PDB file of N, CA and C in Angstrom:
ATOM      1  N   UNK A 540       1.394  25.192 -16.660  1.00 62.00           N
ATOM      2  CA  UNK A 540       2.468  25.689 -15.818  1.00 62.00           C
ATOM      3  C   UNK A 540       2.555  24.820 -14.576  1.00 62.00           C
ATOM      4  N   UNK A 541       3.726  24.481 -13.862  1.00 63.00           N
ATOM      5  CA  UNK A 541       4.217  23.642 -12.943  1.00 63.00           C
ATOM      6  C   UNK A 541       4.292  24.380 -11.750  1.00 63.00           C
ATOM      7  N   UNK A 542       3.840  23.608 -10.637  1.00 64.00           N
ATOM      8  CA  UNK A 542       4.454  24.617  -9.748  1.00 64.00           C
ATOM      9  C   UNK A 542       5.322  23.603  -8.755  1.00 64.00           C
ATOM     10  N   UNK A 543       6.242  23.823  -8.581  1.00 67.00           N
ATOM     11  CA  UNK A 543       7.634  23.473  -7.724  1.00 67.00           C
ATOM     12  C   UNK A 543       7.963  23.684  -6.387  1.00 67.00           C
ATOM     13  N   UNK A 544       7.138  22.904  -5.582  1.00 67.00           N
ATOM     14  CA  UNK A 544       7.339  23.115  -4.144  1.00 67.00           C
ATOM     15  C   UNK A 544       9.140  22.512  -3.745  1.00 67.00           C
ATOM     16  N   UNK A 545       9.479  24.033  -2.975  1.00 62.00           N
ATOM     17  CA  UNK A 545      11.325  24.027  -2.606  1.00 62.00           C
ATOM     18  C   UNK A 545      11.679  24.179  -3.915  1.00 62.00           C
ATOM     19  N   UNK A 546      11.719  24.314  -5.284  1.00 63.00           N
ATOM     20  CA  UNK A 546      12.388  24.301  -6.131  1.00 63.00           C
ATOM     21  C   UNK A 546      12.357  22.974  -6.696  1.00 63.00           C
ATOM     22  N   UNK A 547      12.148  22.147  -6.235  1.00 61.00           N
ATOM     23  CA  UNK A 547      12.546  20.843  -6.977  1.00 61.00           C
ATOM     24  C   UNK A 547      11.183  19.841  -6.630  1.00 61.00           C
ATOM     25  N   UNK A 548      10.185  19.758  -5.994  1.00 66.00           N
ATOM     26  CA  UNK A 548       9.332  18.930  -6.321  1.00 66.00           C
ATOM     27  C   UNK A 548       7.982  19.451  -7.022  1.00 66.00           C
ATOM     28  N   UNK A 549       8.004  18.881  -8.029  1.00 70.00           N
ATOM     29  CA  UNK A 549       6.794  19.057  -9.247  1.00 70.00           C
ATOM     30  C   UNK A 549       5.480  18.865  -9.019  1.00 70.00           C
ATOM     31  N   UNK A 550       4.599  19.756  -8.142  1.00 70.00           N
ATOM     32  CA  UNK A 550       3.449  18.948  -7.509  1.00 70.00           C
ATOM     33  C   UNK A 550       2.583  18.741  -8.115  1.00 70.00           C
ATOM     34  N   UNK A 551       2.399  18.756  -9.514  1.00 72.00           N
ATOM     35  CA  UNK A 551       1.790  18.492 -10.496  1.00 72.00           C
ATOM     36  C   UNK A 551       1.465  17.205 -11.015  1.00 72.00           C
ATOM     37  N   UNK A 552       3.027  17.225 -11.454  1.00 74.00           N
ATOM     38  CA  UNK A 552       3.310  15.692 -11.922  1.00 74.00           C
ATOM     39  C   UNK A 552       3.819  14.862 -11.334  1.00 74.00           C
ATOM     40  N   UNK A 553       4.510  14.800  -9.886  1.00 78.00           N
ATOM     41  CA  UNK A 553       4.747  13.418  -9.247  1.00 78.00           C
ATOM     42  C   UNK A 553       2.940  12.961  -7.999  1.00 78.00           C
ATOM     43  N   UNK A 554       2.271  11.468  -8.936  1.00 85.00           N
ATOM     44  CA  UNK A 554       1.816  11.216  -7.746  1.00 85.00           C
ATOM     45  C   UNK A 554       1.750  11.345  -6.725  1.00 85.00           C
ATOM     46  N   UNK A 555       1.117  11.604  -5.652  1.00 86.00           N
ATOM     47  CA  UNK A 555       0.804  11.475  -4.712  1.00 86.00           C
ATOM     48  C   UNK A 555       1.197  13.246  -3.944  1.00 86.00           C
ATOM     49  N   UNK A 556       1.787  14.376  -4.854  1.00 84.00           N
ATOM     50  CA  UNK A 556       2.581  15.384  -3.846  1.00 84.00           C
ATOM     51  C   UNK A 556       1.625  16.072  -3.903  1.00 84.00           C
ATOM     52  N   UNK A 557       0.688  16.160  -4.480  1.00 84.00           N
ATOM     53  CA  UNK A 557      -0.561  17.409  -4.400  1.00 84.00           C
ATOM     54  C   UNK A 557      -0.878  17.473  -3.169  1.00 84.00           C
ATOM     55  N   UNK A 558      -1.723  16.184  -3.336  1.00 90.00           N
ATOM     56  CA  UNK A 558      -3.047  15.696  -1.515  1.00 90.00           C
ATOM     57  C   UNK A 558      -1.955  15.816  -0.965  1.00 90.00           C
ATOM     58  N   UNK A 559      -0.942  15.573  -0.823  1.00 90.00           N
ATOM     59  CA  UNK A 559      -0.019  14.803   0.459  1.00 90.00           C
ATOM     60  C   UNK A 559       0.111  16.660   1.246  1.00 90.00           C
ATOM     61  N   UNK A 560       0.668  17.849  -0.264  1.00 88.00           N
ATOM     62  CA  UNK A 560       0.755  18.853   0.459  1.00 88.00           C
ATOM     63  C   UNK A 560      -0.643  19.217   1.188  1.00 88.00           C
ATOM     64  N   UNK A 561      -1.575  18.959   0.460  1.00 91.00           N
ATOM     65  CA  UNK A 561      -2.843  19.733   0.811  1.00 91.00           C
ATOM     66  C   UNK A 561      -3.146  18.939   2.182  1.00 91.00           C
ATOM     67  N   UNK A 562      -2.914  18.318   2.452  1.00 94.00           N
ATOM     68  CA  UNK A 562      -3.349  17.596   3.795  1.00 94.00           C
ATOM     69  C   UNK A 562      -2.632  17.624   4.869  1.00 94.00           C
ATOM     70  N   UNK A 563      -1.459  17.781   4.770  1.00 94.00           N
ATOM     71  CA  UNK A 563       0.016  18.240   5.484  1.00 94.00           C
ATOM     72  C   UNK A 563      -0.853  19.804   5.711  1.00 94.00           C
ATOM     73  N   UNK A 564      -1.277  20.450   4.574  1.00 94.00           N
ATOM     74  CA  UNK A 564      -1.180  22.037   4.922  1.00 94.00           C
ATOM     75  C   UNK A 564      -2.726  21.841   6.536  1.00 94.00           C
ATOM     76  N   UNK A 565      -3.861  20.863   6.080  1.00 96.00           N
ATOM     77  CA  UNK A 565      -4.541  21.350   6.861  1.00 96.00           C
ATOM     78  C   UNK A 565      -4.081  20.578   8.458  1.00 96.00           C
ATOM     79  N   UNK A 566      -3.230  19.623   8.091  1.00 95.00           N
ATOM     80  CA  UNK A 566      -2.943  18.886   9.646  1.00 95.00           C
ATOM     81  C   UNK A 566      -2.094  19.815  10.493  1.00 95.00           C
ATOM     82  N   UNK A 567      -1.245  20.918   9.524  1.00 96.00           N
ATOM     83  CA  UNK A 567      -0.975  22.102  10.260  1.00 96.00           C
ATOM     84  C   UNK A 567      -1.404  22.562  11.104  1.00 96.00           C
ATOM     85  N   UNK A 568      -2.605  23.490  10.402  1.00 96.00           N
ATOM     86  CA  UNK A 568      -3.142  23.902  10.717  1.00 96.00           C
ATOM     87  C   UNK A 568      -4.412  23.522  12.193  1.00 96.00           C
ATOM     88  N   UNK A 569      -4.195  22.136  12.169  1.00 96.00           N
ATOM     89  CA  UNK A 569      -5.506  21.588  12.967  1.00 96.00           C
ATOM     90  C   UNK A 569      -4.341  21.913  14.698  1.00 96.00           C
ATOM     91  N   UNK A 570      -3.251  20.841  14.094  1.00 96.00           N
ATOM     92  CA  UNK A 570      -2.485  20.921  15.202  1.00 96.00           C
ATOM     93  C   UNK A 570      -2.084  21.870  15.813  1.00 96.00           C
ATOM     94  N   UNK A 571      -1.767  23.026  15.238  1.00 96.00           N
ATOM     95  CA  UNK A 571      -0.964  24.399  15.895  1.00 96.00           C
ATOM     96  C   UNK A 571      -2.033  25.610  16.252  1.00 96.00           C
ATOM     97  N   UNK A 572      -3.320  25.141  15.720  1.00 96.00           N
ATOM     98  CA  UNK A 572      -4.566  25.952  16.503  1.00 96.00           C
ATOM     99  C   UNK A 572      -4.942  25.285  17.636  1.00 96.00           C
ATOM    100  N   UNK A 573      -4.827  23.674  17.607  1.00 96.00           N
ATOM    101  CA  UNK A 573      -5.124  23.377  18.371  1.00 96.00           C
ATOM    102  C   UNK A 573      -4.289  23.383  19.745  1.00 96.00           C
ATOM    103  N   UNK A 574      -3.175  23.503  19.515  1.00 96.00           N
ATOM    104  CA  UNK A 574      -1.807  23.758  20.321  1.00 96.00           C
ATOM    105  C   UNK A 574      -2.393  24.911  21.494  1.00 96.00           C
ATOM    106  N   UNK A 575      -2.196  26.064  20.196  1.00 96.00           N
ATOM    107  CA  UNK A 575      -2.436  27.487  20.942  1.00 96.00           C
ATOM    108  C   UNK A 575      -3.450  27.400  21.693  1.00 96.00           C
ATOM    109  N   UNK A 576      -4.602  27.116  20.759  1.00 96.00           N
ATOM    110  CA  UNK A 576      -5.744  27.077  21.928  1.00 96.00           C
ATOM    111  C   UNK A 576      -5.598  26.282  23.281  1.00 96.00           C
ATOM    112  N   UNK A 577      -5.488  25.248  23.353  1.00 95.00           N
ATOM    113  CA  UNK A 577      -4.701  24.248  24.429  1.00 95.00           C
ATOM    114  C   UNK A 577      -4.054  25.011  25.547  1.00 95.00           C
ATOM    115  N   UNK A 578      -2.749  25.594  24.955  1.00 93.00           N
ATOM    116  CA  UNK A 578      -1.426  26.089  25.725  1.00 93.00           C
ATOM    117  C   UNK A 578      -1.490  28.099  25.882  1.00 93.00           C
ATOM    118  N   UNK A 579      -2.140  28.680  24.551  1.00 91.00           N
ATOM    119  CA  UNK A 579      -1.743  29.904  24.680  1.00 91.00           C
ATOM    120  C   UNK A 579      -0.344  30.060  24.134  1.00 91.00           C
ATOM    121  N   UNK A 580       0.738  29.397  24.015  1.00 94.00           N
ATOM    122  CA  UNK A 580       1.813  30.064  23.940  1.00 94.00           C
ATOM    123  C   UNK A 580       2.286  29.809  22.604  1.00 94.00           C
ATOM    124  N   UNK A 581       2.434  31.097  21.866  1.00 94.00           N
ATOM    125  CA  UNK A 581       2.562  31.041  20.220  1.00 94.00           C
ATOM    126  C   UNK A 581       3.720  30.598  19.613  1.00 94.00           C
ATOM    127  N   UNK A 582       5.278  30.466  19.955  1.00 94.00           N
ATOM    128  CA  UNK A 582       6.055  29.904  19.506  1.00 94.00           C
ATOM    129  C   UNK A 582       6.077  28.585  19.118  1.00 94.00           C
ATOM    130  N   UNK A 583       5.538  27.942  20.672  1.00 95.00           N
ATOM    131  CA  UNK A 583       5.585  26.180  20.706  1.00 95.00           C
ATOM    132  C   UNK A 583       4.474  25.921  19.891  1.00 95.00           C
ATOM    133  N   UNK A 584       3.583  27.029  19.612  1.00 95.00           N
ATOM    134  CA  UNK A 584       2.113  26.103  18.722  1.00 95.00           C
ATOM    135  C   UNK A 584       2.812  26.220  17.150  1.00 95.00           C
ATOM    136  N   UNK A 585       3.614  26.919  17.061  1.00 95.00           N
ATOM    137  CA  UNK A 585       4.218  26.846  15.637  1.00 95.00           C
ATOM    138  C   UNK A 585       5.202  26.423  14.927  1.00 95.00           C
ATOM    139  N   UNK A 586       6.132  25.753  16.345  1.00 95.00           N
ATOM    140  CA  UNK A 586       6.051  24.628  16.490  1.00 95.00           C
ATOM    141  C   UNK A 586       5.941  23.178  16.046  1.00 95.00           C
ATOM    142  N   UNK A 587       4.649  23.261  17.048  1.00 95.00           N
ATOM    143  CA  UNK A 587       3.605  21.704  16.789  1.00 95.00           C
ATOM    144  C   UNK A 587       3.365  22.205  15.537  1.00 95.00           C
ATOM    145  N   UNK A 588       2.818  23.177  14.697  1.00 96.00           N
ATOM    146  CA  UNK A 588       2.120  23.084  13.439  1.00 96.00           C
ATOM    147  C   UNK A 588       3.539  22.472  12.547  1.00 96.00           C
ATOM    148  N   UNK A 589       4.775  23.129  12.382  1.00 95.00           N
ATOM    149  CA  UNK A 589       5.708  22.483  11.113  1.00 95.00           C
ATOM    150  C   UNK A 589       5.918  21.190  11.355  1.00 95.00           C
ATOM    151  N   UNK A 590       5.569  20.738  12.816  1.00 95.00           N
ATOM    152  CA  UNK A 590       5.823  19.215  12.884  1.00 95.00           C
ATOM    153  C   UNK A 590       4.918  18.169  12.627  1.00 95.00           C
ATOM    154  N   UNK A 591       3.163  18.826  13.039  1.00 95.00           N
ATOM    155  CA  UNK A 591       1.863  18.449  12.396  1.00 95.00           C
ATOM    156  C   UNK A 591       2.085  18.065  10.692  1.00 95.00           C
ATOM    157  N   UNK A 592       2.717  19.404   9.877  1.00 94.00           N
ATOM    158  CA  UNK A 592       3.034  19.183   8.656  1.00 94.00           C
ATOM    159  C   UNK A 592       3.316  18.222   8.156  1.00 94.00           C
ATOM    160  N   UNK A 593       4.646  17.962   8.880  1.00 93.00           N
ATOM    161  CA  UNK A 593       5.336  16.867   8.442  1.00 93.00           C
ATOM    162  C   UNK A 593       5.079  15.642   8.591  1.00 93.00           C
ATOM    163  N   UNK A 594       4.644  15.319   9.635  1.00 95.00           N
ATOM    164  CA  UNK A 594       4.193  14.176   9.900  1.00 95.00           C
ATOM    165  C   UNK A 594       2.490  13.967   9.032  1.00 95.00           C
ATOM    166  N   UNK A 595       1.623  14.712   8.850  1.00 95.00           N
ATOM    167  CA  UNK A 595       0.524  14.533   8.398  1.00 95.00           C
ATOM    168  C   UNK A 595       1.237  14.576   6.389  1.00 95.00           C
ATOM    169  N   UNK A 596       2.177  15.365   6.297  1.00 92.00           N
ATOM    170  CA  UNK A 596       2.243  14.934   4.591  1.00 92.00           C
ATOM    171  C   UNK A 596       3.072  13.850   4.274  1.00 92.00           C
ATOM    172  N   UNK A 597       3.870  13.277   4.882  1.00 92.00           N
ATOM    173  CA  UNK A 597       4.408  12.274   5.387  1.00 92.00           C
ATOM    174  C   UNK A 597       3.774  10.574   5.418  1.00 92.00           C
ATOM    175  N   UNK A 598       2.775  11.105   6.074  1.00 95.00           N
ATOM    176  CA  UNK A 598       1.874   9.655   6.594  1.00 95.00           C
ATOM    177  C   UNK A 598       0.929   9.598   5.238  1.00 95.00           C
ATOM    178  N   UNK A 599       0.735  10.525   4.479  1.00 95.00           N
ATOM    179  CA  UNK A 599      -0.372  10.870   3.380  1.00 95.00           C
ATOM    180  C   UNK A 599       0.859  10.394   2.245  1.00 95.00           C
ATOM    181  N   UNK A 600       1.677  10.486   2.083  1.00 92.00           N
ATOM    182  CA  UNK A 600       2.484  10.563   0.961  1.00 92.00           C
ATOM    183  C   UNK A 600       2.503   8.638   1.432  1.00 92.00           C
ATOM    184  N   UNK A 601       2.919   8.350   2.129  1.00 95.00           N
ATOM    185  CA  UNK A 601       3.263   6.474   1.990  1.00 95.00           C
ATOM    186  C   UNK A 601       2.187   5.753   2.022  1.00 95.00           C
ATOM    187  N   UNK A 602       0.765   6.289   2.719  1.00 96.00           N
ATOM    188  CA  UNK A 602      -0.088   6.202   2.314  1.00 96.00           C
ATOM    189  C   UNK A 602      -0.657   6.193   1.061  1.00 96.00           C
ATOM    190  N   UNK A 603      -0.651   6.917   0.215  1.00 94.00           N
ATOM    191  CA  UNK A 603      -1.224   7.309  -0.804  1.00 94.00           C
ATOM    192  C   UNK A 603      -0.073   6.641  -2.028  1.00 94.00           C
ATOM    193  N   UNK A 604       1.292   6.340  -1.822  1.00 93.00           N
ATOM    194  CA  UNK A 604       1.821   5.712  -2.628  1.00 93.00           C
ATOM    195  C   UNK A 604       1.933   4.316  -2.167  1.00 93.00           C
ATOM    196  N   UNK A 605       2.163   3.624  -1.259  1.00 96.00           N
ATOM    197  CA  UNK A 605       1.129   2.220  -0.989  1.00 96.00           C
ATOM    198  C   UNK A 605       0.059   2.074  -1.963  1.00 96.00           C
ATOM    199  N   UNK A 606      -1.217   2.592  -1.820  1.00 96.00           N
ATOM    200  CA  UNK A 606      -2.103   2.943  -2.613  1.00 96.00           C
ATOM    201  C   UNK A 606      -2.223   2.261  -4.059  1.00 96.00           C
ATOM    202  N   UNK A 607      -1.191   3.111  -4.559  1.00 94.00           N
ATOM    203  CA  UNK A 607      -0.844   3.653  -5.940  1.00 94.00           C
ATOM    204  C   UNK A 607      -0.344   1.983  -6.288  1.00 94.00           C
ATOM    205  N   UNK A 608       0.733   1.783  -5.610  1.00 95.00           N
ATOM    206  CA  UNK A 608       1.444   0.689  -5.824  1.00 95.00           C
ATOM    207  C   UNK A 608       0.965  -0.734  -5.820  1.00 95.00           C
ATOM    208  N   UNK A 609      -0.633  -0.888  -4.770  1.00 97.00           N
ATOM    209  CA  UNK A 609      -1.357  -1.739  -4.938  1.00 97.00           C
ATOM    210  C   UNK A 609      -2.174  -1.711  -5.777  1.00 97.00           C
ATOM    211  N   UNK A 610      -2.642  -0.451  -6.762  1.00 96.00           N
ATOM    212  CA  UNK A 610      -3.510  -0.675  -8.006  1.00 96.00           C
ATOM    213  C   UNK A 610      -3.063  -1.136  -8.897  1.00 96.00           C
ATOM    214  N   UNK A 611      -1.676  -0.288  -9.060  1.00 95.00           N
ATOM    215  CA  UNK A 611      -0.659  -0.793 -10.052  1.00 95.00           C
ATOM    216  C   UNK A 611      -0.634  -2.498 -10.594  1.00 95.00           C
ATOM    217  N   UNK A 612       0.219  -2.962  -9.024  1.00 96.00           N
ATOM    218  CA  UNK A 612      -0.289  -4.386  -9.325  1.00 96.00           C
ATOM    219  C   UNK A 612      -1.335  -5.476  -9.590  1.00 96.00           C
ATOM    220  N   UNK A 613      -2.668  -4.652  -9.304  1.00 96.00           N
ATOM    221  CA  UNK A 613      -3.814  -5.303  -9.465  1.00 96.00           C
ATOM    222  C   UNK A 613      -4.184  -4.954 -11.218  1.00 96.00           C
ATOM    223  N   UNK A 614      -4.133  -3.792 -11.384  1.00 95.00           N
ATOM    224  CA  UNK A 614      -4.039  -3.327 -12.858  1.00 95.00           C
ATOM    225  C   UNK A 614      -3.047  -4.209 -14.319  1.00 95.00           C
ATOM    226  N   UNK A 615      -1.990  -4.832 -13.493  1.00 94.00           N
ATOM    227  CA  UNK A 615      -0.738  -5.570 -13.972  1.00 94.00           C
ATOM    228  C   UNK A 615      -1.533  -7.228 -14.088  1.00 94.00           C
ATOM    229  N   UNK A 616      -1.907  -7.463 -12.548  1.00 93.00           N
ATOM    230  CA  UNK A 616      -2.716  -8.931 -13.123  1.00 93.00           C
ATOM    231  C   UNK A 616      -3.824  -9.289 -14.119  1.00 93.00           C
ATOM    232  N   UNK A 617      -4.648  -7.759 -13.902  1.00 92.00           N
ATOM    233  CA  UNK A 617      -5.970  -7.909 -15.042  1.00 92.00           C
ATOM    234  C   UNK A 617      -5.277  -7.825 -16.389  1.00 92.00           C
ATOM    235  N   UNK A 618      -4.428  -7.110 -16.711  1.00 91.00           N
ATOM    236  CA  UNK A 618      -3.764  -7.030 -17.983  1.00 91.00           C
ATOM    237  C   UNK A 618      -3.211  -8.195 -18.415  1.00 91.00           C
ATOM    238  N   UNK A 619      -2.446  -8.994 -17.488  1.00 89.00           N
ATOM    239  CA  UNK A 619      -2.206 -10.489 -17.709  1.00 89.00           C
ATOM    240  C   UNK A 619      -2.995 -11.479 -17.910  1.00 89.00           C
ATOM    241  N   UNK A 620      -4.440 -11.382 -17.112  1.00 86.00           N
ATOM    242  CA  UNK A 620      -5.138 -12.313 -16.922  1.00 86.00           C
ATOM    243  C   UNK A 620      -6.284 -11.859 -18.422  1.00 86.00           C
ATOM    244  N   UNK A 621      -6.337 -10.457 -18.796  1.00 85.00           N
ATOM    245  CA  UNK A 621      -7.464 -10.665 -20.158  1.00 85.00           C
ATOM    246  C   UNK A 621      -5.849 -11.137 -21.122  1.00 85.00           C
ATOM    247  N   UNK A 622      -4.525 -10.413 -21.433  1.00 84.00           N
ATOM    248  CA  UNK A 622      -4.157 -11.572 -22.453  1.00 84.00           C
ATOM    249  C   UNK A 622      -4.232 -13.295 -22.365  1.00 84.00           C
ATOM    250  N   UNK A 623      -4.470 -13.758 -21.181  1.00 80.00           N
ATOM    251  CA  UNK A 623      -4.120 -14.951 -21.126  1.00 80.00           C
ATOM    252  C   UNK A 623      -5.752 -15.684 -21.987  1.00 80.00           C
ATOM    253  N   UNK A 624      -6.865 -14.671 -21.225  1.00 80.00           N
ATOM    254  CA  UNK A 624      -8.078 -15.093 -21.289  1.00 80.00           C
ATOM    255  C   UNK A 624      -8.038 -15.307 -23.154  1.00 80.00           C
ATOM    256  N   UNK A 625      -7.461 -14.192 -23.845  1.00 77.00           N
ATOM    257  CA  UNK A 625      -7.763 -13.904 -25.374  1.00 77.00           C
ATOM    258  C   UNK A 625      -6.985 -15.735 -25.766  1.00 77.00           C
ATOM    259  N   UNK A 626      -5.468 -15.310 -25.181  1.00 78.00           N
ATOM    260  CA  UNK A 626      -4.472 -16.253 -25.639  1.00 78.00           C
ATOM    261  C   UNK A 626      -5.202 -17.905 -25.946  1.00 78.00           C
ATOM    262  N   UNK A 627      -5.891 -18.079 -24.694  1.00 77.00           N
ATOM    263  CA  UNK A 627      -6.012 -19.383 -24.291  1.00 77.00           C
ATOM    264  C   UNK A 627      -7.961 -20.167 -24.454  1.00 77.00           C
ATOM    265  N   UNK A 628      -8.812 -18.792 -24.783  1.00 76.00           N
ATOM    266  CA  UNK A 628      -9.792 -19.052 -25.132  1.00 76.00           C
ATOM    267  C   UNK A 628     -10.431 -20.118 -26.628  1.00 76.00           C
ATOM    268  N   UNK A 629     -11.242 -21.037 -26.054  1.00 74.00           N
ATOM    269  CA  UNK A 629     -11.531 -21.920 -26.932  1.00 74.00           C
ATOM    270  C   UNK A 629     -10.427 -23.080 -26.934  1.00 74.00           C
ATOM    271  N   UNK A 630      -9.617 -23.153 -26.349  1.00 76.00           N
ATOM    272  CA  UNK A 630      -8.469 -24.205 -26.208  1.00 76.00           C
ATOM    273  C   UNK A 630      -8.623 -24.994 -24.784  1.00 76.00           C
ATOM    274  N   UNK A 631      -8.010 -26.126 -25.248  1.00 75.00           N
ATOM    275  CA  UNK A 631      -8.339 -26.900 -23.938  1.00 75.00           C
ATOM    276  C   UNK A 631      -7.509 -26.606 -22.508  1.00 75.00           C
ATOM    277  N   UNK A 632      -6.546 -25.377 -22.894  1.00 72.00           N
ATOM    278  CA  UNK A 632      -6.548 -24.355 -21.645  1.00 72.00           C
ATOM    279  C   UNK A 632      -7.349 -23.653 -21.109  1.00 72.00           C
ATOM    280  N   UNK A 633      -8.777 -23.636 -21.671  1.00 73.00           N
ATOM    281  CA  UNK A 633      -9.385 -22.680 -21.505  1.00 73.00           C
ATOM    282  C   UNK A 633      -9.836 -23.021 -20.297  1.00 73.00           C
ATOM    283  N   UNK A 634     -10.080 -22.394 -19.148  1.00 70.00           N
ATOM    284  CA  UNK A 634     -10.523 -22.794 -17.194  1.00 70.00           C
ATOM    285  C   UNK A 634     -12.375 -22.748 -17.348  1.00 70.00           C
ATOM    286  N   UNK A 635     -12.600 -22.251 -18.398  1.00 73.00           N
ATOM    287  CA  UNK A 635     -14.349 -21.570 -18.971  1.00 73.00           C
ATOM    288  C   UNK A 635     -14.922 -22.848 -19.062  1.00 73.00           C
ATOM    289  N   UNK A 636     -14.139 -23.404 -20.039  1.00 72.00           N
ATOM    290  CA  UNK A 636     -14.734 -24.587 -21.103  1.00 72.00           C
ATOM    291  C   UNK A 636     -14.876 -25.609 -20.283  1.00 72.00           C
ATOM    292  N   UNK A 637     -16.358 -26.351 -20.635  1.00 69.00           N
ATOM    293  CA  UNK A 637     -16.592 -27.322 -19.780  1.00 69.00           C
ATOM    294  C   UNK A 637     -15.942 -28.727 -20.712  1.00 69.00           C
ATOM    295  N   UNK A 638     -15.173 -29.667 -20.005  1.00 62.00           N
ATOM    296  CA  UNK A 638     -14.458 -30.986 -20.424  1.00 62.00           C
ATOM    297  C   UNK A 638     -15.712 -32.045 -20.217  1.00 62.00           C
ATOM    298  N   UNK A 639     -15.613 -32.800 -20.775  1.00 57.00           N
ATOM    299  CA  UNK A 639     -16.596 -33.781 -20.674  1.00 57.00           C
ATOM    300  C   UNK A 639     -15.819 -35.231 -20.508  1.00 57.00           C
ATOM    301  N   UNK A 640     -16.329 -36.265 -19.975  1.00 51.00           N
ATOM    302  CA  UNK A 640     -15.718 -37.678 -19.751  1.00 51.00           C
ATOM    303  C   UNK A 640     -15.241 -38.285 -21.068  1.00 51.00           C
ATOM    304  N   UNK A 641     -15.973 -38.097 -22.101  1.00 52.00           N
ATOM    305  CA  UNK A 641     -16.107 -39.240 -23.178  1.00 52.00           C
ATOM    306  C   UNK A 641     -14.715 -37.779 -24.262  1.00 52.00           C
ATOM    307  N   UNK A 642     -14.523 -37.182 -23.955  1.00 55.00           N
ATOM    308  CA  UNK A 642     -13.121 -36.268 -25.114  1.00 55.00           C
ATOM    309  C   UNK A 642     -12.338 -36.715 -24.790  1.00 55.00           C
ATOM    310  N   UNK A 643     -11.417 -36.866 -25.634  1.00 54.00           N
ATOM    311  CA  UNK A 643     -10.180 -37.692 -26.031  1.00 54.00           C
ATOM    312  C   UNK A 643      -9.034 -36.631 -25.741  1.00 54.00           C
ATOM    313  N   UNK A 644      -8.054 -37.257 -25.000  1.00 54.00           N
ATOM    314  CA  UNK A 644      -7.084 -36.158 -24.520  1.00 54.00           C
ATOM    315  C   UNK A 644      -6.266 -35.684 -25.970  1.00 54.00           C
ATOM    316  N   UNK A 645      -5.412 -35.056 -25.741  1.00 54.00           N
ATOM    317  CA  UNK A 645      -4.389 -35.051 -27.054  1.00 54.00           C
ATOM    318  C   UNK A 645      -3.139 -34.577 -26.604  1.00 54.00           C
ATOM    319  N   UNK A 646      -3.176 -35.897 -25.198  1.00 49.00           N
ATOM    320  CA  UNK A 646      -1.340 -35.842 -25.152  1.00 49.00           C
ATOM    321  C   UNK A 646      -0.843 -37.475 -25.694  1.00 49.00           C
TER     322      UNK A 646
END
């Protein structure tokens, strides 16, 4: 079962919306206790907390899909770099294989 934060985001299945809520929920919380305690005055600490929210699930969400987006591509080169390794192994493409002075080219 899915659960659908606002109706429309799937926090299940889109990367990064789980943590992003769960960390948003406690930066809330840090900020708008910390508010009150600070100030005393309960409106403005609640406030600072929906804006703590936002900004803490916010900074976690581009964070965390940055992230994502730099494994991705590192995941994309290793995948390139073992076909190339299979492709090109034992051939005088190969970067492994040691060349020696006295082999005869074959261009």
């Amino acid at each position: 079962q899915s659960f659908k934060l606002l109706g429309f985001l799937d926090v299940q299945s889109v990367p990064c919306a789980r943590e992003s809520v769960l960390y948003g929920s406690l930066g809330s919380l840090v900020v708008g206790l910390g508010h009150f305690l600070a100030t005393s005055r309960v409106r403005r600490s609640c406030d600072f907390a929906v804006g703590g929210f936002i900004c803490t699930m916010l900074g976690y969400w581009f964070y965390c899909r940055y992230n994502l987006a730099q494994q991705r591509i590192r995941q994309r080169m290793l995948k390139e770099g073992m076909k190339n390794k299979l492709l090109f192994e034992g051939t005088y493409l190969d970067p492994e294989r040691k060349h020696s002075g006295n082999e005869r080219s074959d261009s």
